[in-house]
PDB file of N, CA and C in Angstrom:
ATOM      1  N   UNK J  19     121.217  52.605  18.409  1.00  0.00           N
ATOM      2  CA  UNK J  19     121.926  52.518  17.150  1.00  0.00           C
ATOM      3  C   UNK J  19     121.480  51.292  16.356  1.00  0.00           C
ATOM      4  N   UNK J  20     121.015  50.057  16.611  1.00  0.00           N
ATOM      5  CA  UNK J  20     120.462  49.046  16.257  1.00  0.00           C
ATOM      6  C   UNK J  20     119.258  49.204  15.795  1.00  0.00           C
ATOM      7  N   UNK J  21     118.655  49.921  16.632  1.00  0.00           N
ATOM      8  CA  UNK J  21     117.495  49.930  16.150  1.00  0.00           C
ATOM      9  C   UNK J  21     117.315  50.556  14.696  1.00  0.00           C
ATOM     10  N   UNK J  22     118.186  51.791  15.019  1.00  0.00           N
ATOM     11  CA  UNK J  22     118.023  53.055  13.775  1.00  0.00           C
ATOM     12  C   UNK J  22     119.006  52.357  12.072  1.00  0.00           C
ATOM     13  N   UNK J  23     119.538  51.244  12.835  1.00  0.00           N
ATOM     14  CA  UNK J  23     120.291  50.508  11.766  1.00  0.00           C
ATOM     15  C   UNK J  23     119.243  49.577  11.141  1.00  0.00           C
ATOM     16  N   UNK J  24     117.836  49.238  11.796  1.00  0.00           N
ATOM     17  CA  UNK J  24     116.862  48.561  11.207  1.00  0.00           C
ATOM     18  C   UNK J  24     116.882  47.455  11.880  1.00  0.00           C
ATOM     19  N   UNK J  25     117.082  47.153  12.629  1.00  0.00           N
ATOM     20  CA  UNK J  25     116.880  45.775  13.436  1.00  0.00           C
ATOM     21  C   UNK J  25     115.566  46.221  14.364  1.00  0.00           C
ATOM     22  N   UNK J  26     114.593  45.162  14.649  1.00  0.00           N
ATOM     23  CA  UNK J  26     113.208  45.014  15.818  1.00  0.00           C
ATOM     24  C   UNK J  26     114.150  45.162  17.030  1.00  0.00           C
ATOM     25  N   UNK J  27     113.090  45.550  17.519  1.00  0.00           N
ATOM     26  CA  UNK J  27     113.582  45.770  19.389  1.00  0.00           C
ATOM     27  C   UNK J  27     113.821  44.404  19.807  1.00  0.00           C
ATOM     28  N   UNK J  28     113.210  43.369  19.663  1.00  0.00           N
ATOM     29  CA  UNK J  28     113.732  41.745  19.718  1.00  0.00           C
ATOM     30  C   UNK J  28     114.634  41.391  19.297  1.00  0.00           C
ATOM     31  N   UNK J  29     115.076  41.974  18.026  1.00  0.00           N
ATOM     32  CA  UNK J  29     116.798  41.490  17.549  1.00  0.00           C
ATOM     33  C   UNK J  29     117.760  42.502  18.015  1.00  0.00           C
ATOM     34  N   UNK J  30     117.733  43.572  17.915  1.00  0.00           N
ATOM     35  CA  UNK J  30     118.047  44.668  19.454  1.00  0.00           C
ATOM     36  C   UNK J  30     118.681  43.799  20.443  1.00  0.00           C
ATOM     37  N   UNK J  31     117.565  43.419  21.262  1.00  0.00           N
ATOM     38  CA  UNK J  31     118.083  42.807  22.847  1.00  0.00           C
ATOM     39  C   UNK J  31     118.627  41.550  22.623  1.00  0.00           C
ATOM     40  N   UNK J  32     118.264  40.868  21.527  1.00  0.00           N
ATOM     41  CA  UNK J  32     118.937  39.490  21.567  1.00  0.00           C
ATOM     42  C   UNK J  32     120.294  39.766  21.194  1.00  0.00           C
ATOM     43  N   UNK J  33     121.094  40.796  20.381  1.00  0.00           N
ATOM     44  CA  UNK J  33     122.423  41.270  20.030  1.00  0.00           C
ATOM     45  C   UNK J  33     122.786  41.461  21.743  1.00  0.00           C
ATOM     46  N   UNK J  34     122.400  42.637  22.194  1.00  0.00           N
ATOM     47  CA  UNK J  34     122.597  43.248  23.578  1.00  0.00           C
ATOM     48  C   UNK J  34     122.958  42.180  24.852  1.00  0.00           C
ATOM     49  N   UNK J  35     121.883  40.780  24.844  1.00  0.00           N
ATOM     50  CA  UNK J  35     121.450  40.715  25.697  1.00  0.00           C
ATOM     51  C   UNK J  35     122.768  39.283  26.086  1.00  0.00           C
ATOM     52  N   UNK J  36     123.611  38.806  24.898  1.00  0.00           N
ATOM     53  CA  UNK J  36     124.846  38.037  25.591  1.00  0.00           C
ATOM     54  C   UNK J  36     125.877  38.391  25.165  1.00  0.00           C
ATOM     55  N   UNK J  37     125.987  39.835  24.788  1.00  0.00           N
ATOM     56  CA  UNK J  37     127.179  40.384  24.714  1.00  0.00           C
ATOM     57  C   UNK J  37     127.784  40.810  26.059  1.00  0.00           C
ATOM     58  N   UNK J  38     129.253  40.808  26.124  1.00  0.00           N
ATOM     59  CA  UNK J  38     129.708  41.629  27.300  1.00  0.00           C
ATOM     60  C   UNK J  38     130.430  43.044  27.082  1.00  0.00           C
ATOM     61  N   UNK J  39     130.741  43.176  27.847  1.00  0.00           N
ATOM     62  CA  UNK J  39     131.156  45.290  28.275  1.00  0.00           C
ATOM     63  C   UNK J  39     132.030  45.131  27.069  1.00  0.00           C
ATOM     64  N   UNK J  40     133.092  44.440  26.494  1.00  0.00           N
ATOM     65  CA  UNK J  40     133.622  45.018  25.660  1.00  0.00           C
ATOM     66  C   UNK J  40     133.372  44.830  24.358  1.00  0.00           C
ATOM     67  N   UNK J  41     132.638  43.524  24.042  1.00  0.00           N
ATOM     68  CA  UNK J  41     131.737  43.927  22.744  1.00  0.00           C
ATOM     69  C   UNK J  41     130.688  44.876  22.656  1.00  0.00           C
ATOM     70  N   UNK J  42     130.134  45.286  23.945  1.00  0.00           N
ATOM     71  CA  UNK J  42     129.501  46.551  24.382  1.00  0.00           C
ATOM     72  C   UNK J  42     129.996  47.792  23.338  1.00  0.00           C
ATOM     73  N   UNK J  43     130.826  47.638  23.943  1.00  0.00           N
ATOM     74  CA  UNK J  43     132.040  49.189  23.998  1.00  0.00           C
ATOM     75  C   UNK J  43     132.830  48.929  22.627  1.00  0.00           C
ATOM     76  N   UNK J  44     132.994  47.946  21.886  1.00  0.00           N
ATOM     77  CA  UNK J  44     133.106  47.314  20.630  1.00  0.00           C
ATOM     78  C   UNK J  44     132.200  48.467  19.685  1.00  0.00           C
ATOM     79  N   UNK J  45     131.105  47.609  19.519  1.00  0.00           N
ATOM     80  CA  UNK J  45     129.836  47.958  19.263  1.00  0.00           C
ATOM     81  C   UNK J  45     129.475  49.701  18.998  1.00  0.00           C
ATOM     82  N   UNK J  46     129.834  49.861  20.379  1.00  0.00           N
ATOM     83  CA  UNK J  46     129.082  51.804  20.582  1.00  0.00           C
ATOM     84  C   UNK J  46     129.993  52.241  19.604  1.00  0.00           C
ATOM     85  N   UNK J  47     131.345  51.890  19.411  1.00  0.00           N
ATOM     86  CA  UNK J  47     133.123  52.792  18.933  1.00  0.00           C
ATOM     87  C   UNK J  47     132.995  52.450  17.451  1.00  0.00           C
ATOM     88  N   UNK J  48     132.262  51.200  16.942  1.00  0.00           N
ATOM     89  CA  UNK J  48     131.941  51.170  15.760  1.00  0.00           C
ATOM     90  C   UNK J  48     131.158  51.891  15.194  1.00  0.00           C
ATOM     91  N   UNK J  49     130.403  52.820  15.920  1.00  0.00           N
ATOM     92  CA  UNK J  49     129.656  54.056  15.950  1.00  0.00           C
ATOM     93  C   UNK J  49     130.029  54.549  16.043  1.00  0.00           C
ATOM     94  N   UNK J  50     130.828  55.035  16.360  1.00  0.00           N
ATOM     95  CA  UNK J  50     131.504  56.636  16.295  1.00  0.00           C
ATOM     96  C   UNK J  50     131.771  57.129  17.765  1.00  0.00           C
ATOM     97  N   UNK J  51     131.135  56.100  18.968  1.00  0.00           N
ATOM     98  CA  UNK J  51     131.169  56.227  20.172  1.00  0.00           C
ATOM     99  C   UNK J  51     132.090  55.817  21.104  1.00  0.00           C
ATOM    100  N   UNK J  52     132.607  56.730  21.612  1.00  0.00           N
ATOM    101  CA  UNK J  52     133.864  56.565  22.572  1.00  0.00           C
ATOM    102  C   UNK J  52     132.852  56.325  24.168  1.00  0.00           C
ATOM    103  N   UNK J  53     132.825  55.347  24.916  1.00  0.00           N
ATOM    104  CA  UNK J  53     132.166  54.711  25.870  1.00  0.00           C
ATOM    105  C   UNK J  53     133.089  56.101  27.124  1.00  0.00           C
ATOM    106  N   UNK J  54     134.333  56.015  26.862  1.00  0.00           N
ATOM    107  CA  UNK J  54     134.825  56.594  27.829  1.00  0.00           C
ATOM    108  C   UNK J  54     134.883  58.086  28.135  1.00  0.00           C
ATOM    109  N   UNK J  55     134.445  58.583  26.874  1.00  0.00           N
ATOM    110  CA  UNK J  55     134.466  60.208  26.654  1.00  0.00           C
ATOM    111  C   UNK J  55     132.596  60.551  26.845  1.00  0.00           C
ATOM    112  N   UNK J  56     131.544  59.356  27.260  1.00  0.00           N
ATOM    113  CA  UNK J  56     130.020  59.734  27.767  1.00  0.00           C
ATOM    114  C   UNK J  56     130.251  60.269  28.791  1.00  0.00           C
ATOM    115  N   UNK J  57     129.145  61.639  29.498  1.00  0.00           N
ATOM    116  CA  UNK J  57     129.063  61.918  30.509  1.00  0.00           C
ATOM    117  C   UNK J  57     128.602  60.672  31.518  1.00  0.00           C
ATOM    118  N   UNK J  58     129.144  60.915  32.873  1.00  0.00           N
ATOM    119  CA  UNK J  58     128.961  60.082  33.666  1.00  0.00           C
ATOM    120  C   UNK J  58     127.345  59.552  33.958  1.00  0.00           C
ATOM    121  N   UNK J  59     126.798  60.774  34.219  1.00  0.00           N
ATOM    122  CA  UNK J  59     125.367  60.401  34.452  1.00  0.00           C
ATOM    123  C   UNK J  59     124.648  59.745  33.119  1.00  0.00           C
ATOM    124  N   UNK J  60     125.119  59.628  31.798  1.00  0.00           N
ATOM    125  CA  UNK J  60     124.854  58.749  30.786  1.00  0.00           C
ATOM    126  C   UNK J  60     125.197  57.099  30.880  1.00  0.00           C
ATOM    127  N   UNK J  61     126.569  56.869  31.554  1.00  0.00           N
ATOM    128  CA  UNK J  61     127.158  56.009  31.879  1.00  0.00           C
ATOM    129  C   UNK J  61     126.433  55.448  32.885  1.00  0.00           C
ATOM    130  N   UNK J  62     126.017  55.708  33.968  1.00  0.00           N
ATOM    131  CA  UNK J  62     125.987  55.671  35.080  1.00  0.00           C
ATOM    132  C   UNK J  62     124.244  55.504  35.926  1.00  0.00           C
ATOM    133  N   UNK J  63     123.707  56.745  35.312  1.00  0.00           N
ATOM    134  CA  UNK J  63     122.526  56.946  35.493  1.00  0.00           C
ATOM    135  C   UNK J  63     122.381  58.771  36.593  1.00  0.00           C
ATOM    136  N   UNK J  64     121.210  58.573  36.930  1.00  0.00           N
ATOM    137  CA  UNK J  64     121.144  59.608  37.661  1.00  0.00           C
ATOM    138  C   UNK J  64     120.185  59.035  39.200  1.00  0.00           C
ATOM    139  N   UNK J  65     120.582  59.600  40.040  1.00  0.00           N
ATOM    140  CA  UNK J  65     120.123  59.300  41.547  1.00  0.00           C
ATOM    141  C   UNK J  65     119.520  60.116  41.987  1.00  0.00           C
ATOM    142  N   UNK J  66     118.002  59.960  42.067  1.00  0.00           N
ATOM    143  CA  UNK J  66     117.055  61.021  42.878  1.00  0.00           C
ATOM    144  C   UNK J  66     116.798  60.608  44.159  1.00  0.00           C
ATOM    145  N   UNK J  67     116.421  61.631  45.012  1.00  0.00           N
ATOM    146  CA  UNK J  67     116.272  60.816  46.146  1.00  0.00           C
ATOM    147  C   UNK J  67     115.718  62.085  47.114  1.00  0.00           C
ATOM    148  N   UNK J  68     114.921  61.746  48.301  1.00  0.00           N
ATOM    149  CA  UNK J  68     114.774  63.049  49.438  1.00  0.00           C
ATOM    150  C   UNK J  68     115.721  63.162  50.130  1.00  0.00           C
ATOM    151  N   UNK J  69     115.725  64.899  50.349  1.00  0.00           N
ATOM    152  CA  UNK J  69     116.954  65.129  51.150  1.00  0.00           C
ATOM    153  C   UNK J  69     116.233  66.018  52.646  1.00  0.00           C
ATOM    154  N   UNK J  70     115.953  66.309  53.404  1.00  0.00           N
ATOM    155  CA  UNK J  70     115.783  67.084  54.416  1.00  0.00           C
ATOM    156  C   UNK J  70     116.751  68.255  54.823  1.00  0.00           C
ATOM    157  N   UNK J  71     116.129  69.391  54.941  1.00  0.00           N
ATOM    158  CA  UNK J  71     117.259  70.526  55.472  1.00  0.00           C
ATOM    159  C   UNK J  71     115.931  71.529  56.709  1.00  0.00           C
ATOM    160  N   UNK J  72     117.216  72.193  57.031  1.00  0.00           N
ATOM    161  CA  UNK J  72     116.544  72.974  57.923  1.00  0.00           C
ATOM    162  C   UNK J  72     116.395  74.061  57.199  1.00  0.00           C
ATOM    163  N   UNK J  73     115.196  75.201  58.128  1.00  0.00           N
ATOM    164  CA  UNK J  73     114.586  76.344  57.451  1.00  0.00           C
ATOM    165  C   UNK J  73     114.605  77.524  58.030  1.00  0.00           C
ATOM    166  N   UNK J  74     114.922  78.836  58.151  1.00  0.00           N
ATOM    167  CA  UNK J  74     114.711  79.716  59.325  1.00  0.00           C
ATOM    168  C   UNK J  74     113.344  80.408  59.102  1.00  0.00           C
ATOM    169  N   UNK J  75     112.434  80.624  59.805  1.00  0.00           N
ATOM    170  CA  UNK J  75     111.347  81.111  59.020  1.00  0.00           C
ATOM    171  C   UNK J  75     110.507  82.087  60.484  1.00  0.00           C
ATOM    172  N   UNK J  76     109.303  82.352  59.916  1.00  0.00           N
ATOM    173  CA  UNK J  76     108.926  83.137  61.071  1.00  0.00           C
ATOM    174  C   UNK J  76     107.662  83.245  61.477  1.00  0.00           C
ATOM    175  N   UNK J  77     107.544  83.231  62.818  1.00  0.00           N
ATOM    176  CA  UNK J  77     105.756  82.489  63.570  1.00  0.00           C
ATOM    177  C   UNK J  77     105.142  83.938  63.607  1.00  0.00           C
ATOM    178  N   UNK J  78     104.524  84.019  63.271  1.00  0.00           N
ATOM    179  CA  UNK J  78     103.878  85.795  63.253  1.00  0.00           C
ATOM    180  C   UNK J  78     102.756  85.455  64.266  1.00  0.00           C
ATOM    181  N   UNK J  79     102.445  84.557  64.358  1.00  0.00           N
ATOM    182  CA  UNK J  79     101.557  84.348  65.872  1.00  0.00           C
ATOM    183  C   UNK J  79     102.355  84.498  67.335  1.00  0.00           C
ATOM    184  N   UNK J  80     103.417  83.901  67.156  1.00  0.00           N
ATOM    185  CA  UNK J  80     104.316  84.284  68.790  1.00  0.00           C
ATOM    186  C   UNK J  80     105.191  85.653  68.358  1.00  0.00           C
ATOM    187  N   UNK J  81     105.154  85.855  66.839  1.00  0.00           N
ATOM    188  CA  UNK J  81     106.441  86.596  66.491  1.00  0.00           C
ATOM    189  C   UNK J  81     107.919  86.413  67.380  1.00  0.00           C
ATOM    190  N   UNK J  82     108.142  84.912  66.672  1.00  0.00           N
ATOM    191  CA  UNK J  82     109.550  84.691  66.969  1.00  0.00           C
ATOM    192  C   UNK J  82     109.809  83.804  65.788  1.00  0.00           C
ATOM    193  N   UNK J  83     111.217  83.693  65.458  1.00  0.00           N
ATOM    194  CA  UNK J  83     111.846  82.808  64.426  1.00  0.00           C
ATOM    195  C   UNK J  83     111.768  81.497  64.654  1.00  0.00           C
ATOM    196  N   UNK J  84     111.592  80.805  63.824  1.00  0.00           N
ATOM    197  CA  UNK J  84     111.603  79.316  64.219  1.00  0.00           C
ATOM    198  C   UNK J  84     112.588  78.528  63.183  1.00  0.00           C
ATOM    199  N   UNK J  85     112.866  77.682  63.703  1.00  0.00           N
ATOM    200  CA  UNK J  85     113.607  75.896  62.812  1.00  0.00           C
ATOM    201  C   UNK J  85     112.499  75.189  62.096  1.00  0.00           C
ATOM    202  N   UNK J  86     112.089  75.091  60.887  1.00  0.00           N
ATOM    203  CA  UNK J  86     111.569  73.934  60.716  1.00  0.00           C
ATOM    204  C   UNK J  86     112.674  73.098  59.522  1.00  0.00           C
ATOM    205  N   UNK J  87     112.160  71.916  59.672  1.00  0.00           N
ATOM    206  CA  UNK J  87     112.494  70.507  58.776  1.00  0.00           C
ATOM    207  C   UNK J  87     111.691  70.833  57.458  1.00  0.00           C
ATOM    208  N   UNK J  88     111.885  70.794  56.123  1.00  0.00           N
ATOM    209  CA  UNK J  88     111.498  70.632  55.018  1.00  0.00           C
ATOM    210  C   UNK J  88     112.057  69.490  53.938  1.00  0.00           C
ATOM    211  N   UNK J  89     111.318  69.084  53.216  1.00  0.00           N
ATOM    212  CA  UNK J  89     112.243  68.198  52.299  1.00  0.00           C
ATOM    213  C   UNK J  89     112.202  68.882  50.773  1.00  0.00           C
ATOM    214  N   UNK J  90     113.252  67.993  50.213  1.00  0.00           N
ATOM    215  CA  UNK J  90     113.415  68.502  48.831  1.00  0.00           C
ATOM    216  C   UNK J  90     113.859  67.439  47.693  1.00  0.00           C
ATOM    217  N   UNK J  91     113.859  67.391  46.674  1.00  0.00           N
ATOM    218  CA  UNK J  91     114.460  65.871  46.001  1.00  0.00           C
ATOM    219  C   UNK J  91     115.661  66.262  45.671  1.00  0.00           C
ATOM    220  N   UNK J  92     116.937  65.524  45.837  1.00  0.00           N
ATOM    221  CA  UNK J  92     118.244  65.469  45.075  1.00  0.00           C
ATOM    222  C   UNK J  92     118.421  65.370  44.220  1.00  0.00           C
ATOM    223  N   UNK J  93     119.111  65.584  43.459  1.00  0.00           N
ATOM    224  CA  UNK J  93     119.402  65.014  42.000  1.00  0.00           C
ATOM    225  C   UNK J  93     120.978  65.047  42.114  1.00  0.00           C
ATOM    226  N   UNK J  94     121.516  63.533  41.869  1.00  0.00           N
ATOM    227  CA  UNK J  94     123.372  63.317  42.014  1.00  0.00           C
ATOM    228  C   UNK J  94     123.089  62.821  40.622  1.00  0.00           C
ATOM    229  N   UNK J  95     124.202  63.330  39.714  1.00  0.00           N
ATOM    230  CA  UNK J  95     124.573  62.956  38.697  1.00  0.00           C
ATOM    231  C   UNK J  95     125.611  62.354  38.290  1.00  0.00           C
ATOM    232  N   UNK J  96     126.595  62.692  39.550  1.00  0.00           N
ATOM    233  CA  UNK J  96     128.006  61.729  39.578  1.00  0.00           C
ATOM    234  C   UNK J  96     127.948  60.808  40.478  1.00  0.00           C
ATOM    235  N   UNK J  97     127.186  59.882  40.514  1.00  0.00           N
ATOM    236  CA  UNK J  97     127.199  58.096  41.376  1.00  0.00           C
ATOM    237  C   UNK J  97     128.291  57.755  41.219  1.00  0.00           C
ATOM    238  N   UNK J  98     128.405  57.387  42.564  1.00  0.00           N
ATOM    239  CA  UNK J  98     130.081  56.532  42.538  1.00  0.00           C
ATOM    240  C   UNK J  98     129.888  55.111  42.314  1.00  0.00           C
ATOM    241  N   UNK J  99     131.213  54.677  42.126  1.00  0.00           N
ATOM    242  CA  UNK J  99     130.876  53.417  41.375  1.00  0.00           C
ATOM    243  C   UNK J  99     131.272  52.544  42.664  1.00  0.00           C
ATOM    244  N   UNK J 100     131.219  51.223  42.356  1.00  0.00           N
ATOM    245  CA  UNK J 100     131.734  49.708  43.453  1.00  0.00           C
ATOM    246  C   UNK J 100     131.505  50.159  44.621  1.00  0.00           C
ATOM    247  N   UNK J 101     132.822  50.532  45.443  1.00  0.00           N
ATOM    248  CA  UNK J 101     132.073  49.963  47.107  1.00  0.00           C
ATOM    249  C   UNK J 101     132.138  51.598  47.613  1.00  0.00           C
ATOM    250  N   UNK J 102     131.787  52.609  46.479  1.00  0.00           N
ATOM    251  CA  UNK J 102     132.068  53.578  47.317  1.00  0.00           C
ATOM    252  C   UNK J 102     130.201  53.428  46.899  1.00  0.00           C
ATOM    253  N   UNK J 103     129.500  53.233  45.717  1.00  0.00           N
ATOM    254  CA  UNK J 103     128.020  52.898  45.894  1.00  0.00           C
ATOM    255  C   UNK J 103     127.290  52.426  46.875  1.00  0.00           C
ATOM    256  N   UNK J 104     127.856  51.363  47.042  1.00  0.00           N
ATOM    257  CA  UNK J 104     127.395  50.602  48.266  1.00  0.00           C
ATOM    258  C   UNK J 104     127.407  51.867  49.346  1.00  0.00           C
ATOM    259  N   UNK J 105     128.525  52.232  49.903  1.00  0.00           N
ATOM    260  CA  UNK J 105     128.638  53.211  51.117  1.00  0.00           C
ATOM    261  C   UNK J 105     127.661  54.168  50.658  1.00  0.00           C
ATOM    262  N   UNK J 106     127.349  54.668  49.740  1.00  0.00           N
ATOM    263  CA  UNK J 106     126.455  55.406  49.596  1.00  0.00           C
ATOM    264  C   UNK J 106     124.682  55.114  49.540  1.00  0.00           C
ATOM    265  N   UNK J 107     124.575  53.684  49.123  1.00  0.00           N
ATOM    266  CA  UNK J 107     123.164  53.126  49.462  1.00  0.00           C
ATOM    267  C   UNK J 107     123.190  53.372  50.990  1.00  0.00           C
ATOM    268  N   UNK J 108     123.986  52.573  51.705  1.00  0.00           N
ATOM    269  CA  UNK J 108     123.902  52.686  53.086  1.00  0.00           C
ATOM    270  C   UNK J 108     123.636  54.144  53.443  1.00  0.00           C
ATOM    271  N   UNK J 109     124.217  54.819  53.298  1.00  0.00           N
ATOM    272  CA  UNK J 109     123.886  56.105  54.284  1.00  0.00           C
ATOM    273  C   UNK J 109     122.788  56.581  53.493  1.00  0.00           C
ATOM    274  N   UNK J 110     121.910  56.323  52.457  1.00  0.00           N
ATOM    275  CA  UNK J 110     120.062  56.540  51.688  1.00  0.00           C
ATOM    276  C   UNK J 110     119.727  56.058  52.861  1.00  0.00           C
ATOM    277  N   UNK J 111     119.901  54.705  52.817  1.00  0.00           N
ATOM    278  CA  UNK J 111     119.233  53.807  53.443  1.00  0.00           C
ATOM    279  C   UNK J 111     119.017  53.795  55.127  1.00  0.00           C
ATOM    280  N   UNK J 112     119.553  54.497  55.774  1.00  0.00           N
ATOM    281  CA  UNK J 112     119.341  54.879  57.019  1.00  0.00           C
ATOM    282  C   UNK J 112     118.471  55.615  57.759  1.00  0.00           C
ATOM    283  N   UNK J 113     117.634  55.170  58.849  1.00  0.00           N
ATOM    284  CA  UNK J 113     116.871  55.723  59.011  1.00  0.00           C
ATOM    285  C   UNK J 113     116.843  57.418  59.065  1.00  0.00           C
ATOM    286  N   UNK J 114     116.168  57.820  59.259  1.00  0.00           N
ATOM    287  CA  UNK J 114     115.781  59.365  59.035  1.00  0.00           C
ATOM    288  C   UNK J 114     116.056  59.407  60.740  1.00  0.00           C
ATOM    289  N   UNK J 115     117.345  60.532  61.141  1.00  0.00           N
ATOM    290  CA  UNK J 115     117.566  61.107  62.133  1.00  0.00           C
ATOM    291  C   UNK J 115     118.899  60.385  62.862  1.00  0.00           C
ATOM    292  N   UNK J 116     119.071  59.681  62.279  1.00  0.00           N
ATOM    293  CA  UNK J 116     120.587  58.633  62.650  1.00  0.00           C
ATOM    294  C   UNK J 116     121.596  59.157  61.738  1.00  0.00           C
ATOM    295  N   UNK J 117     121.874  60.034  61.317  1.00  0.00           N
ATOM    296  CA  UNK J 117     122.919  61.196  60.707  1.00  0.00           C
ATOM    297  C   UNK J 117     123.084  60.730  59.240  1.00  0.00           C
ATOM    298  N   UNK J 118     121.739  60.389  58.354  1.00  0.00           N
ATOM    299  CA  UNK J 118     121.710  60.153  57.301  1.00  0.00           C
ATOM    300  C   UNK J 118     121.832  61.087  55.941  1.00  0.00           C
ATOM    301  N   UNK J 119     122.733  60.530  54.996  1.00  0.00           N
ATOM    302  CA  UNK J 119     122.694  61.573  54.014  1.00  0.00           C
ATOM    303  C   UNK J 119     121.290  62.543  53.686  1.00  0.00           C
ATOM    304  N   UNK J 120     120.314  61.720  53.987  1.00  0.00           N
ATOM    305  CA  UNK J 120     119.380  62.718  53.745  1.00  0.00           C
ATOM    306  C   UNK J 120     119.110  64.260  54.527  1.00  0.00           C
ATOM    307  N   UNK J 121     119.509  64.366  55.272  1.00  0.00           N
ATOM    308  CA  UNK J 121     119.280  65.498  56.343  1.00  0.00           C
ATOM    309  C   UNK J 121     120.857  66.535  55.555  1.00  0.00           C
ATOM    310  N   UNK J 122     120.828  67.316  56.035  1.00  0.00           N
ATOM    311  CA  UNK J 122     121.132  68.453  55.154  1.00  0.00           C
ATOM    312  C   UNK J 122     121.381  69.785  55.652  1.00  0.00           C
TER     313      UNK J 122
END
């Protein structure tokens, strides 16, 4: 909105850059922007990440069914916020096979 109001990307961030959340949120509502009525993943961001699941599939060489492991990317659009984030880095962050969110 600054920008499109005619201000440089340097006077941009220097407005931005020692303001706090509610001259933030000041700011956006003087626009026409309600901070609280943005979708979350606007607010928030979006979280990609690998996930692992299992597969049923089939060996036409033994002709029998098998398990395999595949991966896939996530996409969470509702990130939780404070310490439920945190709990949620942690279980990314765990190794692969120690009952990590990634497995599936």
């Amino acid at each position: 909105m600054l920008r499109k109001a005619g201000k440089s990307a340097s006077e941009a961030g220097a407005v931005l850059d020692g303001a706090g959340v509610s001259e933030k949120n000041e700011l956006l509502f003087a626009n026409g922007v309600n901070f609280a009525e943005v979708p979350a993943w606007q607010r928030r961001g979006v979280g990609l990440y690998w996930e692992s699941y299992e597969r049923t599939g089939f060996d036409p060489v033994r002709e029998v069914e098998v398990s395999v492991t595949r991966r896939r990317v996530r996409v969470e659009r509702e990130l939780p916020m404070k310490d439920e984030y945190r709990a949620f880095l942690g279980e990314l962050l765990q190794p692969i096979g120690s009952g990590s969110r990634r497995t599936v």
